[in-house]
Every structure is written in C-alpha cells, then in structure tokens.
CSV table of N, CA and C in Angstrom, one decimal:
chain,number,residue,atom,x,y,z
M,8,UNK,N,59.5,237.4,140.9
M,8,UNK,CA,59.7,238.2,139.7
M,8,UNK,C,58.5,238.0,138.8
M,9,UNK,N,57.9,239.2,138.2
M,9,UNK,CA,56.6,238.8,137.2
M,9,UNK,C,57.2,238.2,135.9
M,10,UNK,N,55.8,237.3,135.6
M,10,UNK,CA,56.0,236.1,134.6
M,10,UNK,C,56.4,237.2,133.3
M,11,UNK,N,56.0,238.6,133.0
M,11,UNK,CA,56.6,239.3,132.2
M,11,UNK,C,57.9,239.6,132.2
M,12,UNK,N,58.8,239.4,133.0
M,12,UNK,CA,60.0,239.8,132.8
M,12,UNK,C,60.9,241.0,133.2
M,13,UNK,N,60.0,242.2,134.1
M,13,UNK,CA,60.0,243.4,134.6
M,13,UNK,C,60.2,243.0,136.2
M,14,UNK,N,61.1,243.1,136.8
M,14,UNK,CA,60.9,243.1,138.5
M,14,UNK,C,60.6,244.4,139.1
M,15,UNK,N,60.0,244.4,139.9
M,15,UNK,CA,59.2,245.6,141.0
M,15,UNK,C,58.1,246.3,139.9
M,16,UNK,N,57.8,245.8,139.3
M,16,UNK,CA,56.2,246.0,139.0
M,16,UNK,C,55.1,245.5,139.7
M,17,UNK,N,54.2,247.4,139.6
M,17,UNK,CA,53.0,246.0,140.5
M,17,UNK,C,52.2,245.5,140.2
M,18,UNK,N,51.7,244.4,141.0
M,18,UNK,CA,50.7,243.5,140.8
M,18,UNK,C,49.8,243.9,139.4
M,19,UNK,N,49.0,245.0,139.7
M,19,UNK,CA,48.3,245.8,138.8
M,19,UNK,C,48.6,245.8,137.1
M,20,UNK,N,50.0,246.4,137.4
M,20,UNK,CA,50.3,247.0,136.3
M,20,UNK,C,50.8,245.8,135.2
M,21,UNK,N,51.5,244.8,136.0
M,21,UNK,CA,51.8,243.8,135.4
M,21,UNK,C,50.7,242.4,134.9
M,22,UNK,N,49.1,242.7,135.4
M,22,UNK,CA,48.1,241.7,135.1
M,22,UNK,C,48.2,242.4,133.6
M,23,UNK,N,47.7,243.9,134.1
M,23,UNK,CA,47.5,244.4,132.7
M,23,UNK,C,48.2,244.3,131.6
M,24,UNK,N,49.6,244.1,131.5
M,24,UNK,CA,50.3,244.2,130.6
M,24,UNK,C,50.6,242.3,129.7
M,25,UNK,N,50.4,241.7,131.4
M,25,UNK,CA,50.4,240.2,130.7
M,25,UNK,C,48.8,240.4,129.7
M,26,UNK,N,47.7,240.6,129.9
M,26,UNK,CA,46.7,240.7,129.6
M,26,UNK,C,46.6,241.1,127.4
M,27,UNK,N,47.6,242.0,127.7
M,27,UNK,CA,47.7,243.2,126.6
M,27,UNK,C,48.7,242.3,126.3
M,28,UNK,N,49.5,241.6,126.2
M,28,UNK,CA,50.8,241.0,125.7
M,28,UNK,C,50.1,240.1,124.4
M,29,UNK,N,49.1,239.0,125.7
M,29,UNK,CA,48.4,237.8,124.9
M,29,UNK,C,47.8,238.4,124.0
M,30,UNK,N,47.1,239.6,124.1
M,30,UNK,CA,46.1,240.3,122.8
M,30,UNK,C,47.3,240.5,121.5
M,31,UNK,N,48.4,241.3,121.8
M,31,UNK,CA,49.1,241.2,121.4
M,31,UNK,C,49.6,240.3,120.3
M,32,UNK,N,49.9,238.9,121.3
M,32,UNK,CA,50.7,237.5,120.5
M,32,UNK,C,49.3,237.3,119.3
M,33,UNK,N,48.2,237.3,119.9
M,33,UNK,CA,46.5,236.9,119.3
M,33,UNK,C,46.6,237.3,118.0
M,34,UNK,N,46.9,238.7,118.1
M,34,UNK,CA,46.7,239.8,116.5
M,34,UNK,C,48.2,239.7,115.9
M,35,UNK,N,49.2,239.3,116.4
M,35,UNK,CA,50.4,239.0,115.8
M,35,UNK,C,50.1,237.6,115.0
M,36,UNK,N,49.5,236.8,115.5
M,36,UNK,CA,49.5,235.5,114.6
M,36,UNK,C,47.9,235.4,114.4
M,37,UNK,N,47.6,236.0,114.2
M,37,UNK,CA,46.1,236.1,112.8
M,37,UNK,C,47.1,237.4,112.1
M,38,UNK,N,47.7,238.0,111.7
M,38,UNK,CA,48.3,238.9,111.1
M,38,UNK,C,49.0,238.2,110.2
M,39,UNK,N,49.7,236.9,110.2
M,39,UNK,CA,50.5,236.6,109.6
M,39,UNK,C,49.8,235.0,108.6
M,40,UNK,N,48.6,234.6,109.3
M,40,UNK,CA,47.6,233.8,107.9
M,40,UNK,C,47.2,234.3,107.2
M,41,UNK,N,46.8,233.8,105.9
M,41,UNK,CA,46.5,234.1,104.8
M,41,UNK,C,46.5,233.2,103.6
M,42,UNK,N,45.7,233.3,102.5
M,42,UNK,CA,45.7,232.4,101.3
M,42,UNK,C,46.8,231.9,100.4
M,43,UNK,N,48.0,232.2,100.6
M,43,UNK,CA,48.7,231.6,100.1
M,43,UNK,C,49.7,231.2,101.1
M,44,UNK,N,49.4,229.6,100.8
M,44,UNK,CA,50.3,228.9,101.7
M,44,UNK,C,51.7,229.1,102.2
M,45,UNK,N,52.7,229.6,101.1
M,45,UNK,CA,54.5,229.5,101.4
M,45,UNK,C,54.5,230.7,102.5
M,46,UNK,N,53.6,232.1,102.1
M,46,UNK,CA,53.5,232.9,103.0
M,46,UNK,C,53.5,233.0,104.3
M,47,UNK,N,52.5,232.1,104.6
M,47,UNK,CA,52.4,231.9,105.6
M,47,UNK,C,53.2,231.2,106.5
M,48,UNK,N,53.5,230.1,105.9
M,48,UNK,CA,54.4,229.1,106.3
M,48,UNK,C,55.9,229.9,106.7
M,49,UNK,N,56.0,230.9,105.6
M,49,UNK,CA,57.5,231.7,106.0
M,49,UNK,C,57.2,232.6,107.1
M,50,UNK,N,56.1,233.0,106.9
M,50,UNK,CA,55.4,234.2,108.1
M,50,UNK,C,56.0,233.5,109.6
M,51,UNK,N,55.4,232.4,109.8
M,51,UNK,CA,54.7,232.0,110.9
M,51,UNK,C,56.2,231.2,111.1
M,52,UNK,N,57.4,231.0,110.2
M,52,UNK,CA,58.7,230.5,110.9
M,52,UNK,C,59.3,231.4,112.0
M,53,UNK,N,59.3,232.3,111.9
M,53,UNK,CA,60.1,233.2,112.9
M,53,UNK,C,59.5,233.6,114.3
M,54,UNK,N,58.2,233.7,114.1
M,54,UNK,CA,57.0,233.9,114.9
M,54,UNK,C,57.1,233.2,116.3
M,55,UNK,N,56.6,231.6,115.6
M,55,UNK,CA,57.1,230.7,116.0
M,55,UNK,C,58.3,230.1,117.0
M,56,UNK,N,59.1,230.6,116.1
M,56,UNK,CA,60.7,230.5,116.9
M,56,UNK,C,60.6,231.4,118.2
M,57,UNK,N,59.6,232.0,118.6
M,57,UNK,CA,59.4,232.9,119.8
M,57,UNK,C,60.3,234.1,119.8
M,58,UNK,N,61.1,234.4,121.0
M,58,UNK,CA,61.8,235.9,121.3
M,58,UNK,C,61.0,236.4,122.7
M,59,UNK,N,61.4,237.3,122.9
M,59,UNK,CA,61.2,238.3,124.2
M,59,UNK,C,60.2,238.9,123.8
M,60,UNK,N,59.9,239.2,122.6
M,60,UNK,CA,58.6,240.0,122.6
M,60,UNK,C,59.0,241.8,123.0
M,61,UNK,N,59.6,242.0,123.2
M,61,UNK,CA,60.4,243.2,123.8
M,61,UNK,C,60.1,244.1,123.4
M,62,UNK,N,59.7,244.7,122.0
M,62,UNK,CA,58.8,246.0,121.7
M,62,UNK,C,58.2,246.2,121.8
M,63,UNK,N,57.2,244.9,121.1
M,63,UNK,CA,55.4,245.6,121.7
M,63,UNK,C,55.2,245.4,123.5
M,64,UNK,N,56.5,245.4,124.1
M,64,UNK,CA,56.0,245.3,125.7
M,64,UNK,C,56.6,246.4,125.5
M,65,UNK,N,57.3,247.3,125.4
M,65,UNK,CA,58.0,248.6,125.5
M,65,UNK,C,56.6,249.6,125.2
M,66,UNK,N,56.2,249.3,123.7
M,66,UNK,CA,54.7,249.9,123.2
M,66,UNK,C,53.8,250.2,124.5
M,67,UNK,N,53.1,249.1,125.0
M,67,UNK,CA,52.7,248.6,126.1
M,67,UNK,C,53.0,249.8,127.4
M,68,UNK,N,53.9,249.1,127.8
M,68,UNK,CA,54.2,250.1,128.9
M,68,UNK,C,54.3,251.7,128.1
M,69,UNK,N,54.7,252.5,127.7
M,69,UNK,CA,54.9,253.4,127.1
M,69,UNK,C,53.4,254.1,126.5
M,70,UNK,N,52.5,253.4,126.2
M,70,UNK,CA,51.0,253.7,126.5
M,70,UNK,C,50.7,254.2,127.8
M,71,UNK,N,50.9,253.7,128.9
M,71,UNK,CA,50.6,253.7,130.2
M,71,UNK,C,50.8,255.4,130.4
M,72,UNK,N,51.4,256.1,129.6
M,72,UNK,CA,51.5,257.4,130.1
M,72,UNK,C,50.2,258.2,129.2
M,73,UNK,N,49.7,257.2,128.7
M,73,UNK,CA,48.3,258.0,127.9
M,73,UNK,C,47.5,257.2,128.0
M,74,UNK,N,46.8,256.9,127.2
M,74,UNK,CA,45.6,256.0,127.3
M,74,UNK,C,46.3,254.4,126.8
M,75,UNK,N,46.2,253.4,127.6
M,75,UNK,CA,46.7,252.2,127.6
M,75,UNK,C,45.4,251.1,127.3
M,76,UNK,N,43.8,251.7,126.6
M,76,UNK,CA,42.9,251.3,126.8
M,76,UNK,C,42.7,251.2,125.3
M,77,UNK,N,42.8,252.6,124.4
M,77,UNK,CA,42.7,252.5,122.9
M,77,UNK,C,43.3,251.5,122.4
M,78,UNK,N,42.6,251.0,121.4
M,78,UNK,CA,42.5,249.4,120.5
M,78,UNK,C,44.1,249.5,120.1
M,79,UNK,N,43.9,250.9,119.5
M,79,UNK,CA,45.6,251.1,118.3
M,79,UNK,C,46.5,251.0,119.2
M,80,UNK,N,46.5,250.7,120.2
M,80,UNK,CA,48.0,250.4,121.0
M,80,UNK,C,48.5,249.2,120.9
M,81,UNK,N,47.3,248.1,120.8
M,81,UNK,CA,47.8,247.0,120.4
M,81,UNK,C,47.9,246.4,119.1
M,82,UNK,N,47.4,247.0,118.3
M,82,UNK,CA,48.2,246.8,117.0
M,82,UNK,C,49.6,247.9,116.7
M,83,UNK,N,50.0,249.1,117.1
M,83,UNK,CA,51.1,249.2,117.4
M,83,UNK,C,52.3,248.8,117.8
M,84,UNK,N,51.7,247.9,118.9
M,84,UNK,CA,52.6,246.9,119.3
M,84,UNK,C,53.2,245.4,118.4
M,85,UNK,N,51.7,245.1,117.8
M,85,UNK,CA,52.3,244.5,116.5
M,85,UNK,C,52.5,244.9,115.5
M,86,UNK,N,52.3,246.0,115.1
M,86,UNK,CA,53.4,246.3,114.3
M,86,UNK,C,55.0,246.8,114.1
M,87,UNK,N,55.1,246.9,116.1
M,87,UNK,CA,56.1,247.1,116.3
M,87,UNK,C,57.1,245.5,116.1
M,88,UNK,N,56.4,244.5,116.5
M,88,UNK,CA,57.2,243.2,116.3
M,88,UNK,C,57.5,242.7,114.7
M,89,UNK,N,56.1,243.0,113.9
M,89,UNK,CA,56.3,242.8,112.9
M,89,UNK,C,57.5,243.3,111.7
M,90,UNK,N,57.8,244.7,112.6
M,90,UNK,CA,59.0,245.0,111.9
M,90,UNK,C,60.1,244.7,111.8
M,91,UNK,N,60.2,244.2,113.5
M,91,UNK,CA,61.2,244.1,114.2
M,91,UNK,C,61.7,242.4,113.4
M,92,UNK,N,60.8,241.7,113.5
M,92,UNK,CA,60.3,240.3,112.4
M,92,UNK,C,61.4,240.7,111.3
M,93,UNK,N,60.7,241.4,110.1
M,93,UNK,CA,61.0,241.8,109.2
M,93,UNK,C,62.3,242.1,109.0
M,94,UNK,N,63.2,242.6,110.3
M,94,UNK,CA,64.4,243.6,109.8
M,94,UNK,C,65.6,242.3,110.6
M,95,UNK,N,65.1,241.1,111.1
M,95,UNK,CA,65.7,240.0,111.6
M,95,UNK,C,66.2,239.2,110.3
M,96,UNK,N,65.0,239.0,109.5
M,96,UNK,CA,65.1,238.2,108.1
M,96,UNK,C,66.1,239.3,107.4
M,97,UNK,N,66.1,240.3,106.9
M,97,UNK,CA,67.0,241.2,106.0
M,97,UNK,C,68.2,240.8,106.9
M,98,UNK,N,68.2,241.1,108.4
M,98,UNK,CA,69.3,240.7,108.6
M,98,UNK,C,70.4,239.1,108.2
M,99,UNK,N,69.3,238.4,108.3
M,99,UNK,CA,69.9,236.9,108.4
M,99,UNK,C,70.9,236.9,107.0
M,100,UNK,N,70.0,237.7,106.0
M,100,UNK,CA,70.0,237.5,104.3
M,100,UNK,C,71.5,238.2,104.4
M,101,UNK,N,71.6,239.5,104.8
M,101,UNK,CA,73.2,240.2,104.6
M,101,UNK,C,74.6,239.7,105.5
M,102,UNK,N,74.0,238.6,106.7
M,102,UNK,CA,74.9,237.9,107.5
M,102,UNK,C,74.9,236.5,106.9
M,103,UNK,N,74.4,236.0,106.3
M,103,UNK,CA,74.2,234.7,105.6
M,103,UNK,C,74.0,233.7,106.8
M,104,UNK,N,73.4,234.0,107.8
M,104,UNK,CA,73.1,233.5,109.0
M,104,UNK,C,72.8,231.9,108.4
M,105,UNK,N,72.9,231.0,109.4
M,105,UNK,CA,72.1,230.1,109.4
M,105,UNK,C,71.2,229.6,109.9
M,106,UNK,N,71.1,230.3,111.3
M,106,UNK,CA,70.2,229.6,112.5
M,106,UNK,C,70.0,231.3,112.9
M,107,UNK,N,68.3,231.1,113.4
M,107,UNK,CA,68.1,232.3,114.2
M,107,UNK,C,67.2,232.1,115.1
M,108,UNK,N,67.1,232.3,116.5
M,108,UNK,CA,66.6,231.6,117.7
M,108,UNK,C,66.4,230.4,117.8
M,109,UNK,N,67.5,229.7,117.1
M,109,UNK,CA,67.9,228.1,117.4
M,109,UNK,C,67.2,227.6,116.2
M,110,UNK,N,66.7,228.3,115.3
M,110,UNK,CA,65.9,227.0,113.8
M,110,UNK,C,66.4,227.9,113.1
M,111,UNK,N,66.5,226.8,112.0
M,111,UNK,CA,66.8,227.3,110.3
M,111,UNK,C,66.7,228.6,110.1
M,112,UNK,N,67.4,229.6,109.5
M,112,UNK,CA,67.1,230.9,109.1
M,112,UNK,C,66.3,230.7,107.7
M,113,UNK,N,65.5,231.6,107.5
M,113,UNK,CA,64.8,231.9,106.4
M,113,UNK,C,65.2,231.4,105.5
M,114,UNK,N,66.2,232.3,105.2
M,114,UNK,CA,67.0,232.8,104.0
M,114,UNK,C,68.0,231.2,104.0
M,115,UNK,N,67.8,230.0,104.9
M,115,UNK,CA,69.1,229.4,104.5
M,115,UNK,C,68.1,228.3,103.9
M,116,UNK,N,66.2,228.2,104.2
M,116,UNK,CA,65.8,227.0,104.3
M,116,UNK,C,65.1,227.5,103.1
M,117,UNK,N,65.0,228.8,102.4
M,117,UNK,CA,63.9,228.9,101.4
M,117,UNK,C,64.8,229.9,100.4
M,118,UNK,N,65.7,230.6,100.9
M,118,UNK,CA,66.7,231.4,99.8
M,118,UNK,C,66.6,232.7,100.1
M,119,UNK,N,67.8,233.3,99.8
M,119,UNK,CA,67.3,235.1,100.2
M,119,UNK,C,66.2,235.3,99.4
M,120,UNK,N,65.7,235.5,97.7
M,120,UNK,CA,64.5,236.2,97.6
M,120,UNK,C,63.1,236.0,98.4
M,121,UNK,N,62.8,234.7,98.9
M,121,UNK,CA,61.7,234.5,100.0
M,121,UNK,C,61.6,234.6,100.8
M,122,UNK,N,63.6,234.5,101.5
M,122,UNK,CA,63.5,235.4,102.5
M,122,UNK,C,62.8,237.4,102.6
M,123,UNK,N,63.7,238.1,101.8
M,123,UNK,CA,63.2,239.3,101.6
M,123,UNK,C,61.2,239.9,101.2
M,124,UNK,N,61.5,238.8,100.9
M,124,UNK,CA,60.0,239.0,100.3
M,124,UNK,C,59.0,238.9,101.1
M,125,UNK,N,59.3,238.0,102.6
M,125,UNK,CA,58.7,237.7,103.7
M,125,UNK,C,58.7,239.0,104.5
C-alpha cells in the first residue's frame, strides 16, 4: 500500500504526490510563523496535532488533470488545509469541544476569542 494512503496508484504517480505533499507540509508550516508569538503558538497547535492531510492531497491529485507542475497548486493545497484548519477551530468553539486529534482544543486551552481569531 503507498506510504500516501491511495492503494493501486502507480509507482509514478505516487513519488510525485509524496514529493508535492512534503512541499506542501514545508509552505503549510512557514505559513503559519510569524512575529507575534501567541499567533504562532495557536497557529502551529493544530498543525502540529497532524491529520490526513486530505485536501491538499485531493488538490494534488486533481491537478494531475492539468498542469500538476505550476507553483499555485501547491499553495492551493495550502490553502486548502489552512481553511480546513480554520473551520476545525470555529468548529471546536460552537461544540465546546475539548480535545481535537487527541490535544487540548484551542478554544479550551486559550478561550473562544483566540480561538476565532486564529
């Protein structure tokens, strides 16, 4: 089974995509430092906490029917996670979640407004 998660992919298609993934993770976490500290720190909690990664591989493959080589595909991809980020925390805040992929929810270790604001 490929280390990406897709079975009967080939060889090929799946170097490429592990390849594009890590570029991917790379500009996902330089996207989220910056000069003020809490930001970051709230940025980089969920990040962190990992996940499947599952959109910007959708992005990814879903390129492959055009050009899979243009730069903007892989910041599409992160921006596809970043949203996906983004609409996890709003979630946590309206479920009063505590835990989200096994650590502290945002919103339980810093408060809904820093949640939202992240």
């Amino acid at each position: 089974m490929p280390t990406i998660g897709i079975p009967n992919v080939s060889p090929l298609l799946e170097a490429e995509l592990e390849i594009s993934m890590e570029r991917v993770e790379s500009l996902l976490r330089s996207h989220i430092e910056g000069d003020y500290p809490l930001v970051v720190e709230t940025s980089r909690h969920l990040v962190e906490a990992g996940g499947k990664r599952l959109r910007p591989l959708l992005t990814l493959i879903t390129a492959q029917f055009g050009d899979p080589s243009n730069r903007g595909i892989i910041e599409a991809a992160v921006v596809c996670e970043l949203t996906h980020l983004a609409t996890l925390y709003h979630d946590d805040v309206m479920d009063e979640a505590p835990l989200r992929r096994g650590v502290e929810s945002a919103n339980n270790r810093w408060g809904n407004t820093i949640a939202i604001l992240t």
